[in-house]
PDB file of C-alpha atoms in Angstrom:
ATOM      1  CA  MET A   1     -66.056 -42.776  60.199  1.00 55.00           C
ATOM      2  CA  ARG A   2     -62.293 -42.917  58.970  1.00 58.00           C
ATOM      3  CA  ARG A   3     -62.291 -43.993  55.049  1.00 63.00           C
ATOM      4  CA  GLU A   4     -61.431 -47.690  55.142  1.00 69.00           C
ATOM      5  CA  VAL A   5     -57.947 -49.427  52.591  1.00 79.00           C
ATOM      6  CA  TRP A   6     -60.202 -48.586  49.765  1.00 84.00           C
ATOM      7  CA  ARG A   7     -57.595 -50.487  47.479  1.00 93.00           C
ATOM      8  CA  VAL A   8     -58.064 -53.840  49.701  1.00 94.00           C
ATOM      9  CA  SER A   9     -60.750 -56.119  49.354  1.00 91.00           C
ATOM     10  CA  GLY A  10     -61.018 -59.427  52.505  1.00 87.00           C
ATOM     11  CA  GLU A  11     -63.834 -60.824  51.488  1.00 87.00           C
ATOM     12  CA  GLU A  12     -62.622 -64.389  52.508  1.00 89.00           C
ATOM     13  CA  ALA A  13     -59.311 -63.156  52.755  1.00 94.00           C
ATOM     14  CA  SER A  14     -57.667 -64.184  56.260  1.00 95.00           C
ATOM     15  CA  ALA A  15     -54.856 -61.964  57.664  1.00 96.00           C
ATOM     16  CA  THR A  16     -54.256 -64.379  60.068  1.00 96.00           C
ATOM     17  CA  GLU A  17     -53.362 -67.486  58.030  1.00 96.00           C
ATOM     18  CA  GLY A  18     -50.068 -67.834  55.727  1.00 97.00           C
ATOM     19  CA  ARG A  19     -46.416 -67.777  56.697  1.00 97.00           C
ATOM     20  CA  VAL A  20     -43.255 -66.167  56.079  1.00 97.00           C
ATOM     21  CA  VAL A  21     -41.229 -67.114  53.370  1.00 98.00           C
ATOM     22  CA  TRP A  22     -37.698 -65.119  51.601  1.00 97.00           C
ATOM     23  CA  ALA A  23     -38.169 -62.904  49.248  1.00 97.00           C
ATOM     24  CA  PRO A  24     -34.707 -63.127  47.307  1.00 97.00           C
ATOM     25  CA  THR A  25     -34.884 -60.075  45.748  1.00 95.00           C
ATOM     26  CA  LYS A  26     -35.519 -58.065  48.439  1.00 95.00           C
ATOM     27  CA  SER A  27     -33.054 -59.298  50.659  1.00 97.00           C
ATOM     28  CA  LEU A  28     -30.363 -58.878  48.183  1.00 97.00           C
ATOM     29  CA  TRP A  29     -31.337 -55.670  47.673  1.00 97.00           C
ATOM     30  CA  SER A  30     -30.926 -55.009  51.517  1.00 96.00           C
ATOM     31  CA  THR A  31     -28.149 -57.008  52.291  1.00 97.00           C
ATOM     32  CA  SER A  32     -25.911 -55.478  48.954  1.00 97.00           C
ATOM     33  CA  MET A  33     -26.435 -51.812  50.041  1.00 97.00           C
ATOM     34  CA  ILE A  34     -25.978 -53.165  54.148  1.00 97.00           C
ATOM     35  CA  ALA A  35     -22.422 -54.947  53.004  1.00 97.00           C
ATOM     36  CA  ILE A  36     -21.288 -51.880  51.214  1.00 97.00           C
ATOM     37  CA  ALA A  37     -22.175 -49.953  53.333  1.00 97.00           C
ATOM     38  CA  LEU A  38     -20.168 -51.168  56.217  1.00 97.00           C
ATOM     39  CA  VAL A  39     -17.084 -52.519  54.437  1.00 97.00           C
ATOM     40  CA  ALA A  40     -16.588 -49.611  52.257  1.00 97.00           C
ATOM     41  CA  GLY A  41     -18.464 -46.719  54.503  1.00 97.00           C
ATOM     42  CA  PRO A  42     -15.767 -46.121  57.303  1.00 97.00           C
ATOM     43  CA  PRO A  43     -12.416 -46.143  54.677  1.00 97.00           C
ATOM     44  CA  THR A  44     -14.746 -43.298  52.467  1.00 97.00           C
ATOM     45  CA  ALA A  45     -15.543 -41.242  55.353  1.00 97.00           C
ATOM     46  CA  ALA A  46     -14.641 -37.524  54.547  1.00 96.00           C
ATOM     47  CA  PHE A  47     -16.657 -34.699  56.361  1.00 97.00           C
ATOM     48  CA  ASP A  48     -18.284 -33.432  52.919  1.00 97.00           C
ATOM     49  CA  ALA A  49     -19.638 -37.293  51.993  1.00 98.00           C
ATOM     50  CA  ILE A  50     -21.310 -36.973  55.684  1.00 97.00           C
ATOM     51  CA  VAL A  51     -22.646 -33.751  55.616  1.00 98.00           C
ATOM     52  CA  LEU A  52     -24.011 -35.403  52.135  1.00 98.00           C
ATOM     53  CA  PHE A  53     -25.732 -38.326  53.322  1.00 98.00           C
ATOM     54  CA  VAL A  54     -27.149 -36.300  55.788  1.00 98.00           C
ATOM     55  CA  PHE A  55     -28.823 -33.850  53.457  1.00 98.00           C
ATOM     56  CA  LEU A  56     -29.848 -36.598  50.742  1.00 98.00           C
ATOM     57  CA  THR A  57     -31.161 -38.662  53.268  1.00 98.00           C
ATOM     58  CA  TYR A  58     -33.400 -36.423  55.181  1.00 98.00           C
ATOM     59  CA  ALA A  59     -34.750 -35.133  51.934  1.00 98.00           C
ATOM     60  CA  THR A  60     -35.350 -37.940  49.736  1.00 98.00           C
ATOM     61  CA  LEU A  61     -37.540 -39.351  53.125  1.00 98.00           C
ATOM     62  CA  LEU A  62     -39.076 -36.048  53.725  1.00 98.00           C
ATOM     63  CA  LEU A  63     -39.791 -35.413  50.088  1.00 98.00           C
ATOM     64  CA  GLY A  64     -40.073 -38.141  48.406  1.00 97.00           C
ATOM     65  CA  HIS A  65     -40.969 -41.249  51.463  1.00 97.00           C
ATOM     66  CA  SER A  66     -43.422 -38.634  53.808  1.00 97.00           C
ATOM     67  CA  VAL A  67     -44.735 -35.960  51.240  1.00 98.00           C
ATOM     68  CA  GLY A  68     -44.738 -38.409  48.242  1.00 97.00           C
ATOM     69  CA  MET A  69     -45.639 -41.525  48.410  1.00 97.00           C
ATOM     70  CA  HIS A  70     -47.204 -41.861  51.839  1.00 97.00           C
ATOM     71  CA  ARG A  71     -49.258 -38.913  52.310  1.00 97.00           C
ATOM     72  CA  LEU A  72     -49.874 -38.082  48.511  1.00 97.00           C
ATOM     73  CA  LEU A  73     -50.026 -41.429  46.658  1.00 96.00           C
ATOM     74  CA  ILE A  74     -50.645 -43.625  49.515  1.00 96.00           C
ATOM     75  CA  HIS A  75     -53.604 -41.434  51.324  1.00 95.00           C
ATOM     76  CA  ARG A  76     -54.386 -39.251  48.981  1.00 96.00           C
ATOM     77  CA  THR A  77     -54.362 -36.557  51.788  1.00 96.00           C
ATOM     78  CA  TYR A  78     -53.677 -33.141  49.193  1.00 97.00           C
ATOM     79  CA  GLU A  79     -53.867 -32.465  45.379  1.00 97.00           C
ATOM     80  CA  CYS A  80     -50.832 -31.148  43.103  1.00 97.00           C
ATOM     81  CA  PRO A  81     -50.048 -31.102  39.700  1.00 97.00           C
ATOM     82  CA  ARG A  82     -49.290 -33.671  37.663  1.00 95.00           C
ATOM     83  CA  TRP A  83     -45.722 -33.184  37.070  1.00 96.00           C
ATOM     84  CA  LEU A  84     -45.400 -32.555  40.999  1.00 97.00           C
ATOM     85  CA  GLU A  85     -46.557 -35.838  41.655  1.00 97.00           C
ATOM     86  CA  ARG A  86     -44.689 -37.362  39.444  1.00 96.00           C
ATOM     87  CA  LEU A  87     -41.168 -35.537  40.880  1.00 97.00           C
ATOM     88  CA  LEU A  88     -42.023 -36.202  44.712  1.00 98.00           C
ATOM     89  CA  ILE A  89     -42.881 -40.007  43.559  1.00 97.00           C
ATOM     90  CA  TYR A  90     -39.357 -40.321  41.908  1.00 98.00           C
ATOM     91  CA  VAL A  91     -37.645 -38.533  44.866  1.00 98.00           C
ATOM     92  CA  GLY A  92     -39.913 -41.204  46.850  1.00 97.00           C
ATOM     93  CA  VAL A  93     -38.437 -44.214  44.413  1.00 98.00           C
ATOM     94  CA  LEU A  94     -34.630 -42.457  45.288  1.00 98.00           C
ATOM     95  CA  VAL A  95     -35.169 -43.700  48.605  1.00 97.00           C
ATOM     96  CA  GLY A  96     -34.702 -47.140  47.514  1.00 96.00           C
ATOM     97  CA  MET A  97     -37.179 -49.430  49.882  1.00 96.00           C
ATOM     98  CA  ALA A  98     -39.301 -50.070  46.624  1.00 96.00           C
ATOM     99  CA  GLY A  99     -41.358 -49.107  43.336  1.00 96.00           C
ATOM    100  CA  PRO A 100     -44.638 -46.933  43.711  1.00 97.00           C
ATOM    101  CA  PHE A 101     -47.219 -50.106  43.229  1.00 97.00           C
ATOM    102  CA  GLY A 102     -44.793 -51.742  45.752  1.00 96.00           C
ATOM    103  CA  VAL A 103     -45.363 -49.676  48.589  1.00 96.00           C
ATOM    104  CA  LEU A 104     -48.893 -49.605  47.863  1.00 96.00           C
ATOM    105  CA  ARG A 105     -48.919 -52.697  47.993  1.00 96.00           C
ATOM    106  CA  ILE A 106     -46.941 -53.369  51.170  1.00 95.00           C
ATOM    107  CA  HIS A 107     -48.917 -50.550  52.699  1.00 96.00           C
ATOM    108  CA  ASP A 108     -52.187 -50.954  52.125  1.00 96.00           C
ATOM    109  CA  ILE A 109     -52.181 -54.413  52.924  1.00 96.00           C
ATOM    110  CA  ARG A 110     -50.442 -54.004  56.481  1.00 96.00           C
ATOM    111  CA  ASP A 111     -52.905 -51.551  57.233  1.00 95.00           C
ATOM    112  CA  TRP A 112     -56.020 -53.343  56.168  1.00 96.00           C
ATOM    113  CA  ALA A 113     -54.749 -56.262  58.191  1.00 96.00           C
ATOM    114  CA  GLN A 114     -53.554 -54.303  61.397  1.00 95.00           C
ATOM    115  CA  ARG A 115     -57.370 -52.960  60.742  1.00 94.00           C
ATOM    116  CA  LEU A 116     -58.882 -56.503  61.493  1.00 94.00           C
ATOM    117  CA  PRO A 117     -59.598 -57.837  64.618  1.00 94.00           C
ATOM    118  CA  ALA A 118     -56.562 -59.742  64.721  1.00 95.00           C
ATOM    119  CA  CYS A 119     -53.887 -60.189  62.416  1.00 96.00           C
ATOM    120  CA  HIS A 120     -50.621 -62.424  61.318  1.00 97.00           C
ATOM    121  CA  ASP A 121     -47.475 -60.758  63.766  1.00 97.00           C
ATOM    122  CA  PHE A 122     -45.813 -60.153  60.755  1.00 97.00           C
ATOM    123  CA  PHE A 123     -48.331 -57.400  60.439  1.00 97.00           C
ATOM    124  CA  SER A 124     -48.662 -56.813  63.810  1.00 95.00           C
ATOM    125  CA  HIS A 125     -44.586 -56.473  64.390  1.00 96.00           C
ATOM    126  CA  ARG A 126     -45.221 -57.675  67.951  1.00 94.00           C
ATOM    127  CA  ARG A 127     -42.225 -59.785  67.192  1.00 95.00           C
ATOM    128  CA  SER A 128     -38.913 -59.797  68.967  1.00 95.00           C
ATOM    129  CA  LEU A 129     -37.045 -56.654  66.896  1.00 95.00           C
ATOM    130  CA  TRP A 130     -34.241 -59.255  65.547  1.00 96.00           C
ATOM    131  CA  VAL A 131     -37.013 -61.275  64.171  1.00 97.00           C
ATOM    132  CA  ASP A 132     -39.330 -58.274  62.975  1.00 97.00           C
ATOM    133  CA  ALA A 133     -35.943 -56.843  61.362  1.00 97.00           C
ATOM    134  CA  PHE A 134     -34.936 -60.356  59.482  1.00 97.00           C
ATOM    135  CA  TRP A 135     -39.060 -60.075  58.362  1.00 97.00           C
ATOM    136  CA  GLN A 136     -39.178 -56.907  57.095  1.00 96.00           C
ATOM    137  CA  LEU A 137     -36.132 -56.419  55.662  1.00 96.00           C
ATOM    138  CA  HIS A 138     -35.800 -59.909  54.243  1.00 97.00           C
ATOM    139  CA  CYS A 139     -38.986 -61.948  53.848  1.00 97.00           C
ATOM    140  CA  ARG A 140     -42.491 -61.370  52.262  1.00 97.00           C
ATOM    141  CA  PHE A 141     -45.914 -63.109  53.954  1.00 97.00           C
ATOM    142  CA  GLU A 142     -47.198 -65.649  51.477  1.00 97.00           C
ATOM    143  CA  PHE A 143     -50.919 -65.474  52.501  1.00 97.00           C
ATOM    144  CA  LYS A 144     -53.034 -69.052  52.678  1.00 95.00           C
ATOM    145  CA  LYS A 145     -56.358 -66.869  51.749  1.00 95.00           C
ATOM    146  CA  PRO A 146     -54.875 -63.306  50.532  1.00 95.00           C
ATOM    147  CA  PRO A 147     -56.795 -60.257  49.901  1.00 96.00           C
ATOM    148  CA  VAL A 148     -57.291 -58.429  46.319  1.00 95.00           C
ATOM    149  CA  LEU A 149     -55.081 -55.199  46.067  1.00 95.00           C
ATOM    150  CA  LYS A 150     -56.785 -52.763  43.089  1.00 94.00           C
ATOM    151  CA  ILE A 151     -55.279 -50.030  42.359  1.00 93.00           C
ATOM    152  CA  GLU A 152     -56.769 -47.653  40.833  1.00 94.00           C
ATOM    153  CA  ARG A 153     -56.565 -47.794  37.165  1.00 93.00           C
ATOM    154  CA  LYS A 154     -55.135 -44.358  36.406  1.00 91.00           C
ATOM    155  CA  PHE A 155     -51.876 -45.496  38.697  1.00 93.00           C
ATOM    156  CA  LEU A 156     -51.453 -48.494  36.521  1.00 94.00           C
ATOM    157  CA  ASP A 157     -52.170 -46.920  33.057  1.00 94.00           C
ATOM    158  CA  ASP A 158     -49.512 -43.918  34.332  1.00 94.00           C
ATOM    159  CA  PRO A 159     -46.235 -44.909  31.761  1.00 95.00           C
ATOM    160  CA  TRP A 160     -43.740 -42.841  34.230  1.00 94.00           C
ATOM    161  CA  LEU A 161     -45.287 -45.131  37.531  1.00 95.00           C
ATOM    162  CA  ARG A 162     -45.276 -48.279  35.025  1.00 96.00           C
ATOM    163  CA  TRP A 163     -41.329 -47.650  34.434  1.00 97.00           C
ATOM    164  CA  MET A 164     -40.633 -46.286  38.033  1.00 97.00           C
ATOM    165  CA  GLU A 165     -41.678 -50.110  39.427  1.00 97.00           C
ATOM    166  CA  ARG A 166     -39.828 -51.713  36.768  1.00 97.00           C
ATOM    167  CA  THR A 167     -37.141 -49.443  37.200  1.00 97.00           C
ATOM    168  CA  TRP A 168     -36.996 -48.527  40.835  1.00 97.00           C
ATOM    169  CA  MET A 169     -33.359 -50.403  41.667  1.00 97.00           C
ATOM    170  CA  LEU A 170     -31.479 -48.921  38.935  1.00 97.00           C
ATOM    171  CA  GLN A 171     -32.584 -45.647  39.301  1.00 97.00           C
ATOM    172  CA  GLN A 172     -29.794 -45.061  41.809  1.00 97.00           C
ATOM    173  CA  ILE A 173     -27.227 -45.091  38.771  1.00 97.00           C
ATOM    174  CA  PRO A 174     -27.818 -42.026  37.546  1.00 97.00           C
ATOM    175  CA  LEU A 175     -27.536 -40.736  41.018  1.00 97.00           C
ATOM    176  CA  ALA A 176     -24.566 -42.602  41.578  1.00 97.00           C
ATOM    177  CA  ALA A 177     -23.096 -41.462  38.387  1.00 98.00           C
ATOM    178  CA  ILE A 178     -23.696 -37.607  39.376  1.00 98.00           C
ATOM    179  CA  LEU A 179     -21.995 -38.090  42.997  1.00 98.00           C
ATOM    180  CA  TYR A 180     -18.992 -40.008  41.714  1.00 98.00           C
ATOM    181  CA  ALA A 181     -18.757 -36.975  39.158  1.00 98.00           C
ATOM    182  CA  LEU A 182     -18.531 -34.059  41.855  1.00 97.00           C
ATOM    183  CA  GLY A 183     -17.106 -36.593  44.677  1.00 97.00           C
ATOM    184  CA  GLY A 184     -15.113 -39.364  43.916  1.00 97.00           C
ATOM    185  CA  TRP A 185     -16.056 -42.426  45.245  1.00 97.00           C
ATOM    186  CA  PRO A 186     -16.837 -41.089  49.060  1.00 98.00           C
ATOM    187  CA  TRP A 187     -19.733 -39.618  47.774  1.00 98.00           C
ATOM    188  CA  LEU A 188     -20.931 -42.543  45.500  1.00 98.00           C
ATOM    189  CA  VAL A 189     -20.769 -44.403  49.128  1.00 98.00           C
ATOM    190  CA  TRP A 190     -22.229 -42.538  51.256  1.00 98.00           C
ATOM    191  CA  GLY A 191     -24.956 -40.451  49.033  1.00 98.00           C
ATOM    192  CA  VAL A 192     -26.303 -44.051  47.192  1.00 98.00           C
ATOM    193  CA  CYS A 193     -25.209 -47.093  49.572  1.00 98.00           C
ATOM    194  CA  CYS A 194     -25.730 -45.892  53.013  1.00 98.00           C
ATOM    195  CA  ARG A 195     -28.013 -43.680  52.324  1.00 98.00           C
ATOM    196  CA  VAL A 196     -30.284 -46.265  51.224  1.00 98.00           C
ATOM    197  CA  SER A 197     -29.379 -48.928  53.791  1.00 98.00           C
ATOM    198  CA  VAL A 198     -30.266 -46.031  56.552  1.00 97.00           C
ATOM    199  CA  SER A 199     -33.580 -44.788  55.414  1.00 97.00           C
ATOM    200  CA  VAL A 200     -34.766 -49.003  55.033  1.00 97.00           C
ATOM    201  CA  ILE A 201     -33.257 -49.332  58.383  1.00 97.00           C
ATOM    202  CA  GLY A 202     -34.879 -46.480  59.920  1.00 96.00           C
ATOM    203  CA  HIS A 203     -38.130 -46.545  58.026  1.00 96.00           C
ATOM    204  CA  TRP A 204     -38.565 -50.147  59.588  1.00 96.00           C
ATOM    205  CA  VAL A 205     -37.484 -48.741  63.047  1.00 96.00           C
ATOM    206  CA  VAL A 206     -40.195 -46.242  63.367  1.00 96.00           C
ATOM    207  CA  THR A 207     -42.717 -48.580  61.834  1.00 96.00           C
ATOM    208  CA  TYR A 208     -41.701 -51.429  64.401  1.00 97.00           C
ATOM    209  CA  PHE A 209     -41.855 -49.258  67.599  1.00 96.00           C
ATOM    210  CA  CYS A 210     -45.092 -47.297  66.265  1.00 95.00           C
ATOM    211  CA  HIS A 211     -46.879 -50.639  65.894  1.00 94.00           C
ATOM    212  CA  ASN A 212     -45.678 -52.222  69.149  1.00 92.00           C
ATOM    213  CA  PRO A 213     -47.482 -50.422  72.307  1.00 90.00           C
ATOM    214  CA  GLY A 214     -47.044 -47.297  73.503  1.00 89.00           C
ATOM    215  CA  PRO A 215     -48.225 -43.288  73.835  1.00 91.00           C
ATOM    216  CA  GLY A 216     -51.208 -42.094  72.185  1.00 91.00           C
ATOM    217  CA  THR A 217     -54.830 -40.662  72.164  1.00 91.00           C
ATOM    218  CA  TRP A 218     -56.853 -42.807  70.307  1.00 93.00           C
ATOM    219  CA  HIS A 219     -58.313 -46.237  70.377  1.00 93.00           C
ATOM    220  CA  VAL A 220     -59.626 -47.404  66.790  1.00 93.00           C
ATOM    221  CA  LEU A 221     -62.603 -49.348  67.562  1.00 93.00           C
ATOM    222  CA  GLY A 222     -62.395 -52.873  66.518  1.00 91.00           C
ATOM    223  CA  ALA A 223     -58.641 -52.679  65.307  1.00 93.00           C
ATOM    224  CA  GLY A 224     -55.907 -55.090  66.205  1.00 93.00           C
ATOM    225  CA  VAL A 225     -52.954 -53.370  65.928  1.00 94.00           C
ATOM    226  CA  GLN A 226     -53.150 -49.715  68.102  1.00 93.00           C
ATOM    227  CA  ALA A 227     -50.483 -47.258  66.314  1.00 94.00           C
ATOM    228  CA  ALA A 228     -48.014 -45.325  68.959  1.00 95.00           C
ATOM    229  CA  ASN A 229     -47.212 -42.160  69.289  1.00 96.00           C
ATOM    230  CA  LEU A 230     -42.863 -41.853  69.630  1.00 95.00           C
ATOM    231  CA  ASN A 231     -42.172 -38.447  71.445  1.00 94.00           C
ATOM    232  CA  GLY A 232     -39.658 -36.077  70.962  1.00 93.00           C
ATOM    233  CA  CYS A 233     -39.023 -37.710  67.271  1.00 95.00           C
ATOM    234  CA  GLY A 234     -40.957 -35.303  64.928  1.00 95.00           C
ATOM    235  CA  VAL A 235     -38.495 -33.733  63.770  1.00 96.00           C
ATOM    236  CA  VAL A 236     -35.866 -35.968  62.876  1.00 96.00           C
ATOM    237  CA  THR A 237     -38.899 -38.831  61.396  1.00 96.00           C
ATOM    238  CA  MET A 238     -40.800 -35.547  59.411  1.00 96.00           C
ATOM    239  CA  GLY A 239     -44.008 -36.444  61.661  1.00 96.00           C
ATOM    240  CA  GLU A 240     -44.065 -39.798  60.725  1.00 97.00           C
ATOM    241  CA  CYS A 241     -43.626 -40.961  64.308  1.00 96.00           C
ATOM    242  CA  TRP A 242     -47.225 -39.455  65.277  1.00 96.00           C
ATOM    243  CA  HIS A 243     -48.309 -43.036  64.268  1.00 96.00           C
ATOM    244  CA  ASN A 244     -51.477 -42.917  66.607  1.00 95.00           C
ATOM    245  CA  ASN A 245     -53.083 -39.703  65.281  1.00 95.00           C
ATOM    246  CA  HIS A 246     -52.287 -40.895  61.542  1.00 95.00           C
ATOM    247  CA  HIS A 247     -54.150 -44.490  62.569  1.00 94.00           C
ATOM    248  CA  ALA A 248     -57.014 -42.392  63.557  1.00 94.00           C
ATOM    249  CA  PHE A 249     -57.557 -39.627  60.804  1.00 94.00           C
ATOM    250  CA  PRO A 250     -55.217 -41.157  57.572  1.00 94.00           C
ATOM    251  CA  GLU A 251     -57.135 -39.182  55.886  1.00 94.00           C
ATOM    252  CA  SER A 252     -54.880 -36.200  57.089  1.00 95.00           C
ATOM    253  CA  ALA A 253     -52.365 -34.114  55.628  1.00 97.00           C
ATOM    254  CA  ARG A 254     -51.037 -33.698  59.019  1.00 96.00           C
ATOM    255  CA  MET A 255     -50.083 -35.774  61.498  1.00 96.00           C
ATOM    256  CA  GLY A 256     -48.545 -33.746  64.423  1.00 95.00           C
ATOM    257  CA  ILE A 257     -51.814 -32.355  64.736  1.00 93.00           C
ATOM    258  CA  GLU A 258     -51.730 -32.210  68.850  1.00 89.00           C
ATOM    259  CA  ARG A 259     -49.043 -29.097  70.915  1.00 86.00           C
ATOM    260  CA  ASN A 260     -45.292 -29.960  70.992  1.00 91.00           C
ATOM    261  CA  GLN A 261     -46.672 -32.154  68.233  1.00 96.00           C
ATOM    262  CA  PRO A 262     -43.748 -30.533  65.341  1.00 97.00           C
ATOM    263  CA  ASP A 263     -44.624 -32.418  61.549  1.00 97.00           C
ATOM    264  CA  PRO A 264     -42.269 -30.804  58.567  1.00 98.00           C
ATOM    265  CA  GLY A 265     -44.227 -33.041  56.553  1.00 97.00           C
ATOM    266  CA  TYR A 266     -47.139 -31.309  56.843  1.00 98.00           C
ATOM    267  CA  TRP A 267     -44.672 -28.098  56.951  1.00 97.00           C
ATOM    268  CA  VAL A 268     -43.623 -28.945  53.479  1.00 98.00           C
ATOM    269  CA  ILE A 269     -47.477 -29.642  52.646  1.00 98.00           C
ATOM    270  CA  SER A 270     -48.606 -25.994  53.629  1.00 97.00           C
ATOM    271  CA  LYS A 271     -45.771 -23.874  52.387  1.00 97.00           C
ATOM    272  CA  LEU A 272     -46.705 -25.359  48.658  1.00 98.00           C
ATOM    273  CA  GLN A 273     -50.291 -24.724  49.938  1.00 98.00           C
ATOM    274  CA  SER A 274     -49.317 -21.210  50.909  1.00 97.00           C
ATOM    275  CA  ILE A 275     -47.601 -20.860  46.777  1.00 97.00           C
ATOM    276  CA  GLY A 276     -50.526 -22.342  44.731  1.00 97.00           C
ATOM    277  CA  LEU A 277     -49.078 -26.229  44.435  1.00 98.00           C
ATOM    278  CA  VAL A 278     -51.078 -27.666  46.639  1.00 97.00           C
ATOM    279  CA  TRP A 279     -54.773 -28.087  47.433  1.00 97.00           C
ATOM    280  CA  ASN A 280     -57.942 -29.613  49.154  1.00 97.00           C
ATOM    281  CA  VAL A 281     -55.561 -30.183  52.219  1.00 97.00           C
ATOM    282  CA  GLY A 282     -57.133 -33.112  53.835  1.00 95.00           C
ATOM    283  CA  LEU A 283     -57.335 -32.812  58.090  1.00 94.00           C
ATOM    284  CA  PRO A 284     -58.739 -34.191  60.686  1.00 93.00           C
ATOM    285  CA  ARG A 285     -62.515 -35.297  60.189  1.00 91.00           C
ATOM    286  CA  ASP A 286     -64.970 -33.210  62.659  1.00 89.00           C
ATOM    287  CA  VAL A 287     -65.856 -34.938  65.503  1.00 84.00           C
ATOM    288  CA  HIS A 288     -68.787 -35.642  64.843  1.00 80.00           C
ATOM    289  CA  ALA A 289     -67.530 -37.615  62.133  1.00 83.00           C
ATOM    290  CA  GLN A 290     -65.348 -40.148  64.703  1.00 86.00           C
ATOM    291  CA  GLU A 291     -67.740 -42.638  66.434  1.00 88.00           C
ATOM    292  CA  ASP A 292     -64.945 -45.184  64.595  1.00 89.00           C
ATOM    293  CA  LEU A 293     -62.493 -43.869  67.658  1.00 91.00           C
ATOM    294  CA  ARG A 294     -62.148 -43.421  71.829  1.00 90.00           C
ATOM    295  CA  ARG A 295     -60.167 -40.954  73.317  1.00 88.00           C
ATOM    296  CA  THR A 296     -57.414 -42.972  75.456  1.00 82.00           C
ATOM    297  CA  ALA A 297     -55.878 -39.830  76.915  1.00 60.00           C
ATOM    298  CA  THR A 298     -55.940 -35.996  77.902  1.00 44.00           C
ATOM    299  CA  ALA A 299     -54.744 -33.893  75.299  1.00 44.00           C
ATOM    300  CA  SER A 300     -53.931 -29.963  74.528  1.00 37.00           C
ATOM    301  CA  MET A 301     -56.000 -29.933  71.092  1.00 37.00           C
ATOM    302  CA  ASP A 302     -58.018 -26.454  71.234  1.00 33.00           C
ATOM    303  CA  ARG A 303     -60.534 -26.515  68.311  1.00 30.00           C
ATOM    304  CA  GLY A 304     -59.567 -24.428  65.477  1.00 33.00           C
ATOM    305  CA  ARG A 305     -61.256 -23.022  62.067  1.00 32.00           C
ATOM    306  CA  ARG A 306     -63.217 -25.540  60.150  1.00 30.00           C
ATOM    307  CA  ASP A 307     -62.549 -26.466  56.507  1.00 36.00           C
ATOM    308  CA  GLY A 308     -65.260 -28.401  54.807  1.00 35.00           C
ATOM    309  CA  ARG A 309     -66.655 -31.643  56.742  1.00 37.00           C
ATOM    310  CA  LYS A 310     -62.859 -31.100  58.635  1.00 40.00           C
ATOM    311  CA  ILE A 311     -61.309 -29.606  61.451  1.00 38.00           C
ATOM    312  CA  GLU A 312     -57.773 -28.757  62.211  1.00 39.00           C
ATOM    313  CA  TYR A 313     -56.231 -28.950  65.893  1.00 38.00           C
ATOM    314  CA  ARG A 314     -53.581 -26.260  66.340  1.00 33.00           C
TER     315      ARG A 314
END
């Protein structure tokens, strides 16, 4: 049986009752970054600035969001030294989506809602592409009967995480100063504004298509939202596109569990494990602990070596 969203207490809460309301801070942040990118991006476009943009966008999403925020902070799929955890989370903050507590809140509330038999379209992403884009980039959900989010005390008491939460937008300033000193306005515009815009929009795009009908091997029993895999997108999404696998095995640091499912995020974790910086890496739980799942398609999966109670698919 997979772990539930342990940070969320949903007793007497409703995932269907409530309304979508404008979130001023979130909206102004997204709008300002996108506006600067659209206005200042074309006239400052230069080969070195675009190369920098591609490198920083991929590196921050890979190391910060996928490896740091998602697989470590949220799902605790591996352990590492405290300094490395803080570094990865800091890189995740530089992605420009939210602070660490904000990311936990957004992710866990959505996961809790999706695992119920029914939830509001805000969480299921069932509305049209443009409606969902406006909702996710500019709004928040105001519950009529809200669940309770209980973030671990060790996180709430961590001064580094509290500082990151308070200053997550301001963390772009030191990076902007460095980029401006090294490459002037082109590096600043493309290394900060264009990168944050593409990261935020790109994350939403993957989220939207991964939570709408599509290919997948696993059906999570009782869940109103079934995730999909986005075939052919493993490298560009750092492995996050294998979302049908992830909904089935949230305890696994490896999302691309089948053949021909590249997972750069897991490659990084495996490399860190090989040099002793990562340990207790979670893998898909054994077949005897999959009573909450049903196979929906035939996949080429070979039984691999056992790692405690878990089993690795190759």
